[in-house]
Amino acid sequence: MLKRTETTTGEAEGIGDLVQRLVEDGKAYARAEVAYYKTLGTEKASAIKTPLLLGLGALLFAHAAFLVLIATIFVGLASLMSDTLAGVVTLVICLAVSGLLGSLAYSKAKSGMEDAQ
């Protein structure tokens, strides 16, 4: 990368030539750094690709298990009351759990923001 240029007459290089060479060396160094970090990022991304896909599959199966739980609650309630009422009760149970989790998340986020200040 670093090249010394000599003039054909054997004279010392001028300040303009030195500055130009310095700029070119800086550009070459910057390109090498960008290429290094690009390669490093590509390697890290390919290393986490498989675990990421497996984690996504696990989330999909967890979601399916949650839907089975909701359906089981509905069927259990439907054996005790009408189907419509069982659906409404199941909805209310899901909304109550969702509200509770949302409220907990909001309070934790609010206290976390106050601690950060």
CSV table of N, CA, C and O in Angstrom, one decimal:
chain,number,residue,atom,x,y,z
A,1,MET,N,0.8,-1.2,0.0
A,1,MET,CA,0.0,0.0,0.0
A,1,MET,C,0.9,1.3,0.0
A,1,MET,O,0.6,2.2,-0.7
A,2,LEU,N,1.8,1.3,0.9
A,2,LEU,CA,2.7,2.5,1.0
A,2,LEU,C,3.8,2.4,-0.1
A,2,LEU,O,4.6,1.5,-0.1
A,3,LYS,N,3.8,3.3,-1.0
A,3,LYS,CA,4.7,3.3,-2.1
A,3,LYS,C,5.5,4.6,-2.0
A,3,LYS,O,5.0,5.7,-1.8
A,4,ARG,N,6.8,4.4,-2.2
A,4,ARG,CA,7.6,5.6,-2.3
A,4,ARG,C,7.8,6.0,-3.8
A,4,ARG,O,8.0,5.1,-4.6
A,5,THR,N,7.5,7.2,-4.1
A,5,THR,CA,7.7,7.7,-5.4
A,5,THR,C,8.9,8.6,-5.5
A,5,THR,O,9.2,9.4,-4.7
A,6,GLU,N,9.7,8.3,-6.5
A,6,GLU,CA,10.9,9.1,-6.7
A,6,GLU,C,10.7,9.9,-8.0
A,6,GLU,O,10.1,9.4,-9.0
A,7,THR,N,11.2,11.0,-8.0
A,7,THR,CA,11.1,11.8,-9.2
A,7,THR,C,12.2,11.3,-10.2
A,7,THR,O,13.2,10.7,-9.8
A,8,THR,N,12.0,11.5,-11.5
A,8,THR,CA,12.9,11.0,-12.5
A,8,THR,C,14.2,11.8,-12.4
A,8,THR,O,15.3,11.3,-12.9
A,9,THR,N,14.2,13.0,-11.9
A,9,THR,CA,15.5,13.8,-11.9
A,9,THR,C,16.3,13.6,-10.6
A,9,THR,O,17.4,14.1,-10.5
A,10,GLY,N,15.7,12.8,-9.7
A,10,GLY,CA,16.4,12.5,-8.4
A,10,GLY,C,16.3,13.6,-7.4
A,10,GLY,O,17.0,13.7,-6.4
A,11,GLU,N,15.4,14.6,-7.7
A,11,GLU,CA,15.2,15.7,-6.7
A,11,GLU,C,14.3,15.3,-5.6
A,11,GLU,O,13.6,14.3,-5.7
A,12,ALA,N,14.3,16.0,-4.5
A,12,ALA,CA,13.4,15.7,-3.4
A,12,ALA,C,12.0,16.0,-3.8
A,12,ALA,O,11.7,16.9,-4.6
A,13,GLU,N,11.1,15.3,-3.1
A,13,GLU,CA,9.7,15.5,-3.5
A,13,GLU,C,9.2,16.8,-2.9
A,13,GLU,O,9.6,17.2,-1.8
A,14,GLY,N,8.3,17.4,-3.5
A,14,GLY,CA,7.7,18.6,-3.0
A,14,GLY,C,6.6,18.4,-2.0
A,14,GLY,O,6.2,17.2,-1.8
A,15,ILE,N,6.2,19.4,-1.3
A,15,ILE,CA,5.2,19.3,-0.3
A,15,ILE,C,3.9,18.8,-0.8
A,15,ILE,O,3.2,18.0,-0.2
A,16,GLY,N,3.6,19.2,-2.0
A,16,GLY,CA,2.3,18.8,-2.7
A,16,GLY,C,2.3,17.3,-2.9
A,16,GLY,O,1.3,16.6,-2.8
A,17,ASP,N,3.5,16.8,-3.4
A,17,ASP,CA,3.6,15.3,-3.6
A,17,ASP,C,3.4,14.5,-2.3
A,17,ASP,O,2.8,13.5,-2.3
A,18,LEU,N,4.0,15.1,-1.3
A,18,LEU,CA,4.0,14.4,0.0
A,18,LEU,C,2.5,14.4,0.6
A,18,LEU,O,2.1,13.4,1.1
A,19,VAL,N,1.8,15.5,0.4
A,19,VAL,CA,0.4,15.6,0.9
A,19,VAL,C,-0.4,14.6,0.0
A,19,VAL,O,-1.3,13.9,0.6
A,20,GLN,N,-0.2,14.6,-1.3
A,20,GLN,CA,-1.0,13.7,-2.1
A,20,GLN,C,-0.7,12.3,-1.7
A,20,GLN,O,-1.7,11.5,-1.7
A,21,ARG,N,0.5,11.9,-1.5
A,21,ARG,CA,0.8,10.5,-1.1
A,21,ARG,C,0.2,10.2,0.3
A,21,ARG,O,-0.3,9.1,0.5
A,22,LEU,N,0.2,11.2,1.2
A,22,LEU,CA,-0.4,11.0,2.5
A,22,LEU,C,-1.9,10.8,2.4
A,22,LEU,O,-2.5,9.9,3.0
A,23,VAL,N,-2.6,11.5,1.5
A,23,VAL,CA,-4.0,11.4,1.3
A,23,VAL,C,-4.3,10.0,0.7
A,23,VAL,O,-5.2,9.3,1.1
A,24,GLU,N,-3.5,9.6,-0.3
A,24,GLU,CA,-3.7,8.3,-0.9
A,24,GLU,C,-3.5,7.1,0.1
A,24,GLU,O,-4.3,6.2,0.1
A,25,ASP,N,-2.5,7.3,0.9
A,25,ASP,CA,-2.2,6.3,2.0
A,25,ASP,C,-3.4,6.2,3.0
A,25,ASP,O,-3.8,5.1,3.4
A,26,GLY,N,-3.9,7.4,3.3
A,26,GLY,CA,-5.1,7.4,4.2
A,26,GLY,C,-6.3,6.8,3.6
A,26,GLY,O,-7.0,6.0,4.3
A,27,LYS,N,-6.5,7.0,2.4
A,27,LYS,CA,-7.7,6.4,1.7
A,27,LYS,C,-7.5,4.9,1.6
A,27,LYS,O,-8.5,4.1,1.9
A,28,ALA,N,-6.3,4.4,1.3
A,28,ALA,CA,-6.0,3.0,1.3
A,28,ALA,C,-6.3,2.3,2.7
A,28,ALA,O,-6.8,1.3,2.8
A,29,TYR,N,-5.8,3.0,3.7
A,29,TYR,CA,-6.0,2.5,5.1
A,29,TYR,C,-7.5,2.5,5.4
A,29,TYR,O,-7.9,1.5,6.0
A,30,ALA,N,-8.2,3.5,5.1
A,30,ALA,CA,-9.6,3.5,5.4
A,30,ALA,C,-10.4,2.4,4.6
A,30,ALA,O,-11.2,1.7,5.2
A,31,ARG,N,-10.0,2.2,3.4
A,31,ARG,CA,-10.6,1.1,2.6
A,31,ARG,C,-10.3,-0.3,3.2
A,31,ARG,O,-11.2,-1.1,3.3
A,32,ALA,N,-9.1,-0.4,3.7
A,32,ALA,CA,-8.8,-1.7,4.3
A,32,ALA,C,-9.5,-1.9,5.6
A,32,ALA,O,-10.0,-3.0,5.9
A,33,GLU,N,-9.7,-0.9,6.4
A,33,GLU,CA,-10.5,-0.9,7.6
A,33,GLU,C,-11.9,-1.3,7.4
A,33,GLU,O,-12.5,-2.1,8.0
A,34,VAL,N,-12.5,-0.6,6.4
A,34,VAL,CA,-13.9,-0.9,6.0
A,34,VAL,C,-14.1,-2.3,5.5
A,34,VAL,O,-15.0,-3.0,5.9
A,35,ALA,N,-13.1,-2.8,4.7
A,35,ALA,CA,-13.2,-4.2,4.3
A,35,ALA,C,-13.1,-5.2,5.4
A,35,ALA,O,-13.8,-6.2,5.5
A,36,TYR,N,-12.2,-4.9,6.4
A,36,TYR,CA,-12.0,-5.7,7.6
A,36,TYR,C,-13.3,-5.8,8.4
A,36,TYR,O,-13.8,-6.9,8.7
A,37,TYR,N,-13.9,-4.7,8.7
A,37,TYR,CA,-15.1,-4.7,9.5
A,37,TYR,C,-16.3,-5.3,8.7
A,37,TYR,O,-17.2,-5.9,9.3
A,38,LYS,N,-16.3,-5.1,7.4
A,38,LYS,CA,-17.4,-5.7,6.6
A,38,LYS,C,-17.3,-7.2,6.7
A,38,LYS,O,-18.2,-8.0,6.9
A,39,THR,N,-16.0,-7.7,6.6
A,39,THR,CA,-15.8,-9.2,6.6
A,39,THR,C,-16.1,-9.7,8.0
A,39,THR,O,-16.8,-10.8,8.2
A,40,LEU,N,-15.7,-9.0,9.1
A,40,LEU,CA,-16.0,-9.4,10.4
A,40,LEU,C,-17.5,-9.4,10.7
A,40,LEU,O,-18.1,-10.4,11.3
A,41,GLY,N,-18.3,-8.4,10.2
A,41,GLY,CA,-19.7,-8.4,10.4
A,41,GLY,C,-20.4,-9.5,9.6
A,41,GLY,O,-21.3,-10.2,10.1
A,42,THR,N,-19.9,-9.8,8.4
A,42,THR,CA,-20.5,-10.9,7.6
A,42,THR,C,-20.3,-12.2,8.3
A,42,THR,O,-21.2,-13.1,8.4
A,43,GLU,N,-19.1,-12.5,8.9
A,43,GLU,CA,-18.8,-13.7,9.6
A,43,GLU,C,-19.7,-13.8,10.8
A,43,GLU,O,-20.2,-14.9,11.1
A,44,LYS,N,-19.9,-12.8,11.6
A,44,LYS,CA,-20.7,-12.8,12.8
A,44,LYS,C,-22.2,-13.1,12.4
A,44,LYS,O,-22.9,-13.8,13.1
A,45,ALA,N,-22.7,-12.4,11.3
A,45,ALA,CA,-24.0,-12.6,10.9
A,45,ALA,C,-24.3,-14.0,10.4
A,45,ALA,O,-25.3,-14.6,10.7
A,46,SER,N,-23.3,-14.6,9.7
A,46,SER,CA,-23.5,-16.0,9.3
A,46,SER,C,-23.4,-17.0,10.5
A,46,SER,O,-24.0,-18.0,10.5
A,47,ALA,N,-22.7,-16.6,11.5
A,47,ALA,CA,-22.6,-17.4,12.7
A,47,ALA,C,-23.9,-17.5,13.5
A,47,ALA,O,-24.2,-18.5,14.1
A,48,ILE,N,-24.7,-16.4,13.5
A,48,ILE,CA,-25.9,-16.4,14.3
A,48,ILE,C,-27.1,-16.7,13.4
A,48,ILE,O,-28.2,-16.7,14.0
A,49,LYS,N,-27.0,-16.9,12.1
A,49,LYS,CA,-28.1,-17.2,11.3
A,49,LYS,C,-28.9,-18.5,11.7
A,49,LYS,O,-30.1,-18.4,11.9
A,50,THR,N,-28.2,-19.6,11.9
A,50,THR,CA,-28.8,-20.8,12.3
A,50,THR,C,-29.5,-20.7,13.7
A,50,THR,O,-30.7,-21.1,13.8
A,51,PRO,N,-28.8,-20.2,14.7
A,51,PRO,CA,-29.5,-20.1,16.0
A,51,PRO,C,-30.7,-19.1,15.9
A,51,PRO,O,-31.7,-19.4,16.6
A,52,LEU,N,-30.6,-18.1,15.1
A,52,LEU,CA,-31.8,-17.2,14.9
A,52,LEU,C,-32.9,-17.9,14.3
A,52,LEU,O,-34.1,-17.7,14.8
A,53,LEU,N,-32.7,-18.7,13.3
A,53,LEU,CA,-33.8,-19.4,12.7
A,53,LEU,C,-34.4,-20.5,13.6
A,53,LEU,O,-35.6,-20.7,13.7
A,54,LEU,N,-33.5,-21.1,14.4
A,54,LEU,CA,-34.1,-22.1,15.4
A,54,LEU,C,-34.9,-21.4,16.5
A,54,LEU,O,-35.9,-21.9,16.9
A,55,GLY,N,-34.4,-20.2,16.9
A,55,GLY,CA,-35.2,-19.5,17.9
A,55,GLY,C,-36.5,-19.0,17.3
A,55,GLY,O,-37.5,-19.0,18.1
A,56,LEU,N,-36.6,-18.6,16.1
A,56,LEU,CA,-37.8,-18.2,15.4
A,56,LEU,C,-38.8,-19.4,15.4
A,56,LEU,O,-40.0,-19.3,15.7
A,57,GLY,N,-38.3,-20.6,15.1
A,57,GLY,CA,-39.1,-21.8,15.1
A,57,GLY,C,-39.6,-22.1,16.5
A,57,GLY,O,-40.8,-22.5,16.6
A,58,ALA,N,-38.8,-21.9,17.5
A,58,ALA,CA,-39.2,-22.1,18.9
A,58,ALA,C,-40.3,-21.1,19.2
A,58,ALA,O,-41.3,-21.5,19.9
A,59,LEU,N,-40.2,-19.9,18.8
A,59,LEU,CA,-41.3,-18.9,19.1
A,59,LEU,C,-42.6,-19.3,18.4
A,59,LEU,O,-43.7,-19.1,19.0
A,60,LEU,N,-42.5,-19.8,17.2
A,60,LEU,CA,-43.7,-20.2,16.5
A,60,LEU,C,-44.4,-21.3,17.2
A,60,LEU,O,-45.6,-21.4,17.3
A,61,PHE,N,-43.6,-22.3,17.7
A,61,PHE,CA,-44.2,-23.4,18.4
A,61,PHE,C,-44.7,-23.0,19.8
A,61,PHE,O,-45.8,-23.5,20.2
A,62,ALA,N,-44.1,-22.1,20.4
A,62,ALA,CA,-44.6,-21.5,21.7
A,62,ALA,C,-45.9,-20.8,21.4
A,62,ALA,O,-46.9,-20.9,22.2
A,63,HIS,N,-46.0,-20.1,20.3
A,63,HIS,CA,-47.3,-19.4,20.0
A,63,HIS,C,-48.4,-20.4,19.7
A,63,HIS,O,-49.5,-20.3,20.1
A,64,ALA,N,-48.0,-21.5,19.0
A,64,ALA,CA,-49.0,-22.6,18.8
A,64,ALA,C,-49.5,-23.2,20.1
A,64,ALA,O,-50.7,-23.5,20.3
A,65,ALA,N,-48.6,-23.4,21.0
A,65,ALA,CA,-48.9,-24.0,22.3
A,65,ALA,C,-49.8,-23.0,23.1
A,65,ALA,O,-50.8,-23.5,23.7
A,66,PHE,N,-49.6,-21.7,23.0
A,66,PHE,CA,-50.5,-20.8,23.6
A,66,PHE,C,-51.9,-20.8,23.0
A,66,PHE,O,-52.9,-20.8,23.7
A,67,LEU,N,-52.0,-20.9,21.7
A,67,LEU,CA,-53.3,-21.0,21.1
A,67,LEU,C,-54.0,-22.3,21.5
A,67,LEU,O,-55.2,-22.3,21.7
A,68,VAL,N,-53.3,-23.4,21.7
A,68,VAL,CA,-53.9,-24.6,22.1
A,68,VAL,C,-54.4,-24.4,23.6
A,68,VAL,O,-55.5,-24.9,23.9
A,69,LEU,N,-53.7,-23.7,24.4
A,69,LEU,CA,-54.1,-23.4,25.7
A,69,LEU,C,-55.4,-22.6,25.7
A,69,LEU,O,-56.4,-23.0,26.5
A,70,ILE,N,-55.5,-21.6,24.9
A,70,ILE,CA,-56.7,-20.8,24.8
A,70,ILE,C,-57.9,-21.7,24.3
A,70,ILE,O,-59.0,-21.6,24.8
A,71,ALA,N,-57.6,-22.5,23.3
A,71,ALA,CA,-58.7,-23.4,22.8
A,71,ALA,C,-59.1,-24.4,23.9
A,71,ALA,O,-60.3,-24.7,24.0
A,72,THR,N,-58.2,-24.9,24.7
A,72,THR,CA,-58.6,-25.8,25.8
A,72,THR,C,-59.4,-25.1,26.8
A,72,THR,O,-60.4,-25.6,27.3
A,73,ILE,N,-59.1,-23.8,27.1
A,73,ILE,CA,-59.9,-23.1,28.1
A,73,ILE,C,-61.3,-22.9,27.5
A,73,ILE,O,-62.3,-23.1,28.3
A,74,PHE,N,-61.4,-22.6,26.3
A,74,PHE,CA,-62.7,-22.4,25.6
A,74,PHE,C,-63.5,-23.7,25.7
A,74,PHE,O,-64.7,-23.7,26.1
A,75,VAL,N,-62.9,-24.8,25.3
A,75,VAL,CA,-63.6,-26.1,25.3
A,75,VAL,C,-64.1,-26.5,26.7
A,75,VAL,O,-65.2,-27.0,27.0
A,76,GLY,N,-63.2,-26.2,27.7
A,76,GLY,CA,-63.5,-26.5,29.1
A,76,GLY,C,-64.7,-25.7,29.6
A,76,GLY,O,-65.6,-26.2,30.3
A,77,LEU,N,-64.7,-24.4,29.2
A,77,LEU,CA,-65.8,-23.6,29.6
A,77,LEU,C,-67.1,-23.9,28.8
A,77,LEU,O,-68.2,-23.7,29.4
A,78,ALA,N,-66.9,-24.3,27.6
A,78,ALA,CA,-68.1,-24.6,26.8
A,78,ALA,C,-68.8,-25.8,27.3
A,78,ALA,O,-70.0,-25.9,27.1
A,79,SER,N,-68.1,-26.7,28.0
A,79,SER,CA,-68.8,-27.8,28.6
A,79,SER,C,-69.7,-27.4,29.8
A,79,SER,O,-70.6,-28.2,30.2
A,80,LEU,N,-69.3,-26.3,30.4
A,80,LEU,CA,-70.1,-25.8,31.5
A,80,LEU,C,-71.2,-24.8,31.2
A,80,LEU,O,-72.1,-24.6,32.0
A,81,MET,N,-71.1,-24.1,30.1
A,81,MET,CA,-72.0,-23.0,29.7
A,81,MET,C,-72.2,-23.0,28.2
A,81,MET,O,-71.6,-23.9,27.5
A,82,SER,N,-72.9,-22.1,27.7
A,82,SER,CA,-73.1,-22.0,26.2
A,82,SER,C,-71.8,-21.6,25.5
A,82,SER,O,-70.9,-21.0,26.1
A,83,ASP,N,-71.8,-21.9,24.2
A,83,ASP,CA,-70.5,-21.7,23.5
A,83,ASP,C,-70.2,-20.2,23.4
A,83,ASP,O,-69.1,-19.8,23.5
A,84,THR,N,-71.2,-19.4,23.2
A,84,THR,CA,-71.0,-17.9,23.1
A,84,THR,C,-70.5,-17.4,24.4
A,84,THR,O,-69.5,-16.6,24.4
A,85,LEU,N,-71.1,-17.8,25.5
A,85,LEU,CA,-70.7,-17.3,26.8
A,85,LEU,C,-69.2,-17.8,27.1
A,85,LEU,O,-68.4,-17.1,27.7
A,86,ALA,N,-68.9,-19.0,26.7
A,86,ALA,CA,-67.6,-19.6,26.9
A,86,ALA,C,-66.6,-18.7,26.1
A,86,ALA,O,-65.5,-18.5,26.6
A,87,GLY,N,-66.9,-18.4,24.9
A,87,GLY,CA,-66.0,-17.5,24.1
A,87,GLY,C,-65.8,-16.2,24.7
A,87,GLY,O,-64.7,-15.7,24.7
A,88,VAL,N,-66.9,-15.6,25.3
A,88,VAL,CA,-66.7,-14.3,25.9
A,88,VAL,C,-65.9,-14.4,27.2
A,88,VAL,O,-65.0,-13.5,27.4
A,89,VAL,N,-66.1,-15.4,28.0
A,89,VAL,CA,-65.3,-15.6,29.2
A,89,VAL,C,-63.8,-15.8,28.8
A,89,VAL,O,-62.9,-15.3,29.5
A,90,THR,N,-63.6,-16.6,27.8
A,90,THR,CA,-62.2,-16.8,27.4
A,90,THR,C,-61.6,-15.5,26.9
A,90,THR,O,-60.4,-15.2,27.2
A,91,LEU,N,-62.3,-14.7,26.2
A,91,LEU,CA,-61.8,-13.4,25.8
A,91,LEU,C,-61.5,-12.5,26.9
A,91,LEU,O,-60.5,-11.9,27.0
A,92,VAL,N,-62.4,-12.5,27.9
A,92,VAL,CA,-62.2,-11.7,29.1
A,92,VAL,C,-60.9,-12.1,29.9
A,92,VAL,O,-60.1,-11.3,30.3
A,93,ILE,N,-60.7,-13.5,30.0
A,93,ILE,CA,-59.6,-14.0,30.7
A,93,ILE,C,-58.3,-13.5,29.9
A,93,ILE,O,-57.3,-13.1,30.5
A,94,CYS,N,-58.3,-13.7,28.6
A,94,CYS,CA,-57.1,-13.3,27.8
A,94,CYS,C,-56.8,-11.8,27.9
A,94,CYS,O,-55.7,-11.3,28.0
A,95,LEU,N,-57.9,-11.0,27.9
A,95,LEU,CA,-57.7,-9.5,28.0
A,95,LEU,C,-57.2,-9.1,29.4
A,95,LEU,O,-56.4,-8.2,29.6
A,96,ALA,N,-57.7,-9.8,30.5
A,96,ALA,CA,-57.2,-9.6,31.8
A,96,ALA,C,-55.7,-9.9,32.0
A,96,ALA,O,-55.0,-9.1,32.5
A,97,VAL,N,-55.3,-11.0,31.4
A,97,VAL,CA,-53.9,-11.4,31.5
A,97,VAL,C,-53.1,-10.4,30.7
A,97,VAL,O,-52.0,-9.9,31.1
A,98,SER,N,-53.6,-10.0,29.5
A,98,SER,CA,-52.9,-9.0,28.7
A,98,SER,C,-52.7,-7.7,29.4
A,98,SER,O,-51.7,-7.0,29.4
A,99,GLY,N,-53.8,-7.2,30.0
A,99,GLY,CA,-53.8,-6.0,30.7
A,99,GLY,C,-52.8,-6.0,31.9
A,99,GLY,O,-52.1,-5.1,32.2
A,100,LEU,N,-52.8,-7.1,32.6
A,100,LEU,CA,-51.9,-7.3,33.7
A,100,LEU,C,-50.4,-7.2,33.3
A,100,LEU,O,-49.6,-6.5,33.8
A,101,LEU,N,-50.1,-8.0,32.2
A,101,LEU,CA,-48.8,-8.0,31.7
A,101,LEU,C,-48.4,-6.6,31.2
A,101,LEU,O,-47.3,-6.1,31.3
A,102,GLY,N,-49.3,-5.9,30.5
A,102,GLY,CA,-49.0,-4.6,30.0
A,102,GLY,C,-48.8,-3.6,31.1
A,102,GLY,O,-47.9,-2.7,31.0
A,103,SER,N,-49.6,-3.7,32.1
A,103,SER,CA,-49.4,-2.8,33.3
A,103,SER,C,-48.1,-3.0,34.0
A,103,SER,O,-47.4,-2.1,34.3
A,104,LEU,N,-47.7,-4.3,34.1
A,104,LEU,CA,-46.4,-4.6,34.7
A,104,LEU,C,-45.3,-4.0,33.8
A,104,LEU,O,-44.3,-3.5,34.3
A,105,ALA,N,-45.4,-4.2,32.5
A,105,ALA,CA,-44.4,-3.7,31.6
A,105,ALA,C,-44.3,-2.2,31.7
A,105,ALA,O,-43.2,-1.6,31.7
A,106,TYR,N,-45.4,-1.5,31.7
A,106,TYR,CA,-45.4,0.0,31.8
A,106,TYR,C,-44.8,0.4,33.1
A,106,TYR,O,-44.0,1.4,33.1
A,107,SER,N,-45.1,-0.2,34.2
A,107,SER,CA,-44.6,0.2,35.5
A,107,SER,C,-43.1,0.0,35.5
A,107,SER,O,-42.3,0.8,36.1
A,108,LYS,N,-42.6,-1.1,35.0
A,108,LYS,CA,-41.2,-1.4,34.9
A,108,LYS,C,-40.4,-0.4,34.0
A,108,LYS,O,-39.4,0.1,34.4
A,109,ALA,N,-41.0,-0.1,32.9
A,109,ALA,CA,-40.4,0.9,32.0
A,109,ALA,C,-40.4,2.3,32.6
A,109,ALA,O,-39.4,3.0,32.4
A,110,LYS,N,-41.5,2.6,33.3
A,110,LYS,CA,-41.5,4.0,33.9
A,110,LYS,C,-40.5,4.1,35.0
A,110,LYS,O,-39.8,5.1,35.1
A,111,SER,N,-40.4,3.0,35.8
A,111,SER,CA,-39.4,3.1,36.9
A,111,SER,C,-37.9,3.0,36.3
A,111,SER,O,-37.0,3.6,36.9
A,112,GLY,N,-37.8,2.3,35.2
A,112,GLY,CA,-36.5,2.3,34.6
A,112,GLY,C,-36.1,3.6,34.0
A,112,GLY,O,-34.9,4.0,34.0
A,113,MET,N,-37.0,4.3,33.4
A,113,MET,CA,-36.7,5.7,32.9
A,113,MET,C,-36.4,6.6,34.0
A,113,MET,O,-35.6,7.5,33.8
A,114,GLU,N,-37.1,6.5,35.2
A,114,GLU,CA,-36.9,7.4,36.3
A,114,GLU,C,-35.5,7.1,36.9
A,114,GLU,O,-34.8,8.1,37.3
A,115,ASP,N,-35.1,5.9,36.9
A,115,ASP,CA,-33.8,5.5,37.4
A,115,ASP,C,-32.7,6.0,36.5
A,115,ASP,O,-31.6,6.4,37.0
A,116,ALA,N,-32.9,6.1,35.2
A,116,ALA,CA,-31.9,6.5,34.2
A,116,ALA,C,-31.7,8.0,34.3
A,116,ALA,O,-30.6,8.5,34.0
A,117,GLN,N,-32.7,8.7,34.8
A,117,GLN,CA,-32.5,10.2,34.9
A,117,GLN,C,-31.8,10.5,36.2
A,117,GLN,O,-31.0,11.1,36.5
